[in-house]
XYZ file of C-alpha atoms in Angstrom:
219
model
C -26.432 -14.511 -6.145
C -23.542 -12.332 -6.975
C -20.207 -13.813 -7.743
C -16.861 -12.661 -8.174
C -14.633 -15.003 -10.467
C -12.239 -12.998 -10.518
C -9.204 -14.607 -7.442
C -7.188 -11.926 -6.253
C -3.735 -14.014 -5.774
C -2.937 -10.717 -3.345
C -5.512 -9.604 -0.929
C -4.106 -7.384 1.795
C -6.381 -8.489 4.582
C -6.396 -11.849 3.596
C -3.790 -13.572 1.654
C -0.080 -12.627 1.489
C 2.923 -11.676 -1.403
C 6.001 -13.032 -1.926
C 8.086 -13.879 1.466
C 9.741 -10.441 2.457
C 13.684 -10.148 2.090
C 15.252 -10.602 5.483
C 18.955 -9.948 4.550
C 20.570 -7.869 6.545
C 19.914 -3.708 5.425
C 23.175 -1.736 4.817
C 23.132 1.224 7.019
C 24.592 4.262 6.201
C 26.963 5.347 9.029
C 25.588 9.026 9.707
C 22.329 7.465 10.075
C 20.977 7.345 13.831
C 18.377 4.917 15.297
C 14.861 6.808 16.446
C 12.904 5.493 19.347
C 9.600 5.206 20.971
C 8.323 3.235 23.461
C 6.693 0.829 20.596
C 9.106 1.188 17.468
C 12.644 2.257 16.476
C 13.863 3.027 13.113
C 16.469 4.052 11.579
C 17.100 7.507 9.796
C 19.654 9.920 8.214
C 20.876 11.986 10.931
C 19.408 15.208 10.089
C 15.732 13.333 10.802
C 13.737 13.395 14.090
C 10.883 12.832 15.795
C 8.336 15.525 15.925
C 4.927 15.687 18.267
C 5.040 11.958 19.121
C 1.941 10.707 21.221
C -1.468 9.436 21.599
C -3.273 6.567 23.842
C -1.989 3.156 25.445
C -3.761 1.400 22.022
C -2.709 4.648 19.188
C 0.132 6.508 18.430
C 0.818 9.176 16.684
C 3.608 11.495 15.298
C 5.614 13.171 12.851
C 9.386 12.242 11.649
C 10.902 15.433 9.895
C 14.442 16.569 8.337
C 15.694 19.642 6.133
C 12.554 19.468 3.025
C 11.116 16.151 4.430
C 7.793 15.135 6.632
C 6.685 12.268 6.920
C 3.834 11.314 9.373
C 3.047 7.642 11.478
C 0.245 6.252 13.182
C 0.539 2.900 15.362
C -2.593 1.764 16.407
C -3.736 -1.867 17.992
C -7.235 -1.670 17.621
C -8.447 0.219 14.316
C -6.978 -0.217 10.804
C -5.137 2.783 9.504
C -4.096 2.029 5.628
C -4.793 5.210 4.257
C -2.204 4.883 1.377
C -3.160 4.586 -1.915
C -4.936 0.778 -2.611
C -2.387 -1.434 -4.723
C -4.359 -1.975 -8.413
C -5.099 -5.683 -6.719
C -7.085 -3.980 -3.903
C -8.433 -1.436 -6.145
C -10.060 -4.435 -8.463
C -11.436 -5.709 -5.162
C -14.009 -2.741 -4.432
C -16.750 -1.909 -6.407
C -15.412 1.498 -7.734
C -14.191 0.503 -10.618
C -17.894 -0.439 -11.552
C -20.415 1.691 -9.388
C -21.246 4.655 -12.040
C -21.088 2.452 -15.153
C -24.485 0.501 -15.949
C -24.272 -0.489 -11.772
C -26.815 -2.623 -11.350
C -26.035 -4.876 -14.215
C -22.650 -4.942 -13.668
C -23.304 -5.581 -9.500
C -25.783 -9.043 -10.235
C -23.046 -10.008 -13.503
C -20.621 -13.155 -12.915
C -17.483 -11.110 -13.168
C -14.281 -12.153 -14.521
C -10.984 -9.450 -14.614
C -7.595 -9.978 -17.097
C -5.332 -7.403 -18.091
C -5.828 -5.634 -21.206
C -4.462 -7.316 -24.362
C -2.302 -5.261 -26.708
C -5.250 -5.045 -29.251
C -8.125 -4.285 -26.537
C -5.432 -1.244 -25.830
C -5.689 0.142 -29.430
C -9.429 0.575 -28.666
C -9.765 1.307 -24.934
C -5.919 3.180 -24.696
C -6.501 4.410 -21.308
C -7.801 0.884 -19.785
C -5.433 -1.165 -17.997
C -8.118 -4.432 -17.318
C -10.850 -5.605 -19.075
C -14.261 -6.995 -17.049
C -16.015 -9.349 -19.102
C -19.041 -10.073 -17.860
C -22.074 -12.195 -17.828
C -26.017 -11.761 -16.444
C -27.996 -14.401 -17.512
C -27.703 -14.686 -21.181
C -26.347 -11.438 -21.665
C -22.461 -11.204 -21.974
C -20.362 -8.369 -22.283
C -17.402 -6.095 -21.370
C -15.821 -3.235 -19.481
C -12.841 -1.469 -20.052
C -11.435 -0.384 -16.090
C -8.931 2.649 -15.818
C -7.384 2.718 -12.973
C -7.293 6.198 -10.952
C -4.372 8.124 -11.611
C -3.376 8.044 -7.644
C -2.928 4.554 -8.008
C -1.718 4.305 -11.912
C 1.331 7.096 -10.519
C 2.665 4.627 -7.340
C 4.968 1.566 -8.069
C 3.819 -1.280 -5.466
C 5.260 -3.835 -3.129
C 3.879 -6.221 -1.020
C 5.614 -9.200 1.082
C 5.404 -11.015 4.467
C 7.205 -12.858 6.829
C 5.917 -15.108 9.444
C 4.809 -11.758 12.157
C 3.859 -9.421 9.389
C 2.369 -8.472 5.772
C 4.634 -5.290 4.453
C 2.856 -2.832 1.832
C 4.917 -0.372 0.839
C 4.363 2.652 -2.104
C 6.417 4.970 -3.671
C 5.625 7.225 -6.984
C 6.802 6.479 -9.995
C 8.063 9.857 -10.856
C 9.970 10.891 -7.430
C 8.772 14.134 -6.080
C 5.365 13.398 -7.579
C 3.095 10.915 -5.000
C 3.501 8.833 -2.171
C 6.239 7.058 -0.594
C 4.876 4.940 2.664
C 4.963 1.580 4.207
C 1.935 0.115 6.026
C 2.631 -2.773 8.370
C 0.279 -5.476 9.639
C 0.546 -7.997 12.457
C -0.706 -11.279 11.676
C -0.975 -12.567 14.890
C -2.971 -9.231 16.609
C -5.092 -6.598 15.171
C -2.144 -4.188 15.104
C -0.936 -1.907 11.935
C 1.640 0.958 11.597
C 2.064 3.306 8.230
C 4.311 5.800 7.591
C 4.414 8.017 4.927
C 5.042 11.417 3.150
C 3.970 13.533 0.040
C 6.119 14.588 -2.966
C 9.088 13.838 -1.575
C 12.814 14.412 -3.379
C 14.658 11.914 -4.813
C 16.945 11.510 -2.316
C 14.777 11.686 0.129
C 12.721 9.157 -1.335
C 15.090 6.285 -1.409
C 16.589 7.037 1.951
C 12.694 7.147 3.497
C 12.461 3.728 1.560
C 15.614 2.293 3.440
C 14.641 3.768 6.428
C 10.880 2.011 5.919
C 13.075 -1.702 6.085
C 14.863 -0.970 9.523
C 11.393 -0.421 11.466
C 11.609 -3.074 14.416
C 8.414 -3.503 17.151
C 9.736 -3.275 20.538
C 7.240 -6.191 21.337
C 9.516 -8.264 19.047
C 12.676 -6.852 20.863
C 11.959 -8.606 24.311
């Protein structure tokens, strides 16, 4: 029987982070509040909806300004992450393993840590080491992570209605900057994201990510 020793303490669809900050956000005032029938959020004026719509369970649409475009998808039904996995979620999968000696490393007792600073002088582009054990056989695997997810800074927190992932790159104008939102009381999610985005744009998309409010919640 296969087992995986390795305990995520952060598992998107299971566990949570650390409790999201509900202070109240700082709005600039030429900023303007956007609104559907199933979110608002807030936005720099120059930003608006484009091509909103979709089904009574999916929505879908478009929020652009002057060099910005960002894209959103509500849906109540389906999951819709489709930003890049955290290096927590990544660790989760099997991909990390899957063209390296697969099935030993599939039927192995499995056990992840970060590199150490003298594993890194051997394996310099590893950022975990799997060590590993099949029967009597022991041994290790170096695990670089894919440069999609080795370019994003991370953050993921909760409250009591929802777990908050949000992504940005760590060189701006170079990745992804997007929040995903899940419900943990119903099967619904919302993301919203854009590509290669400016500085400036950047942290005023990652501003605008902490004013998003669920009409539901509204009533």
């Amino acid at each position: 029987m296969r087992k995986l020793l390795y305990l995520l303490p952060f598992l998107l669809l299971g566990c949570t982070g650390s409790n999201r900050d509900e202070s109240e956000v700082i709005i600039p005032a030429n900023w303007q509040q956007l609104g559907l029938d199933v979110f608002t959020i807030r936005v720099p004026g120059d930003w608006m909806f484009e091509q909103p719509g979709g089904f009574p369970y999916a929505i879908s649409g478009k929020i652009a300004g002057p060099n910005v475009l960002m894209g959103f998808d509500l849906n109540t039904r389906e999951p819709i992450d489709r930003l890049p996995l955290t290096e927590k979620e990544y660790l989760a999968t099997n991909k990390w393993w899957k063209e390296v000696f697969a099935f030993y490393v599939s039927q192995a007792d499995k056990e992840i840590k970060p590199i150490t600073t003298e594993q890194k002088k051997k394996y310099p582009k590893a950022s975990y080491i799997a060590y590993l054990k099949y029967g009597a056989k022991t041994g290790i695997l170096p695990i670089e992570l894919p440069e999609d997810i080795a370019a994003q800074n991370f953050k993921v927190d909760s409250n009591d209605k929802y777990v908050y992932k949000t992504t940005w790159p760590k060189v701006a104008g170079k990745g992804v900057t997007g929040i995903y939102i899940r419900s943990r009381s119903s099967a619904m999610n919302f993301q919203l994201s854009g590509s290669d985005l400016a500085k400036k744009d950047q942290e005023s998309a990652l501003l605008a990510f902490k004013t998003v409010k669920f009409k539901h919640d509204q009533q």
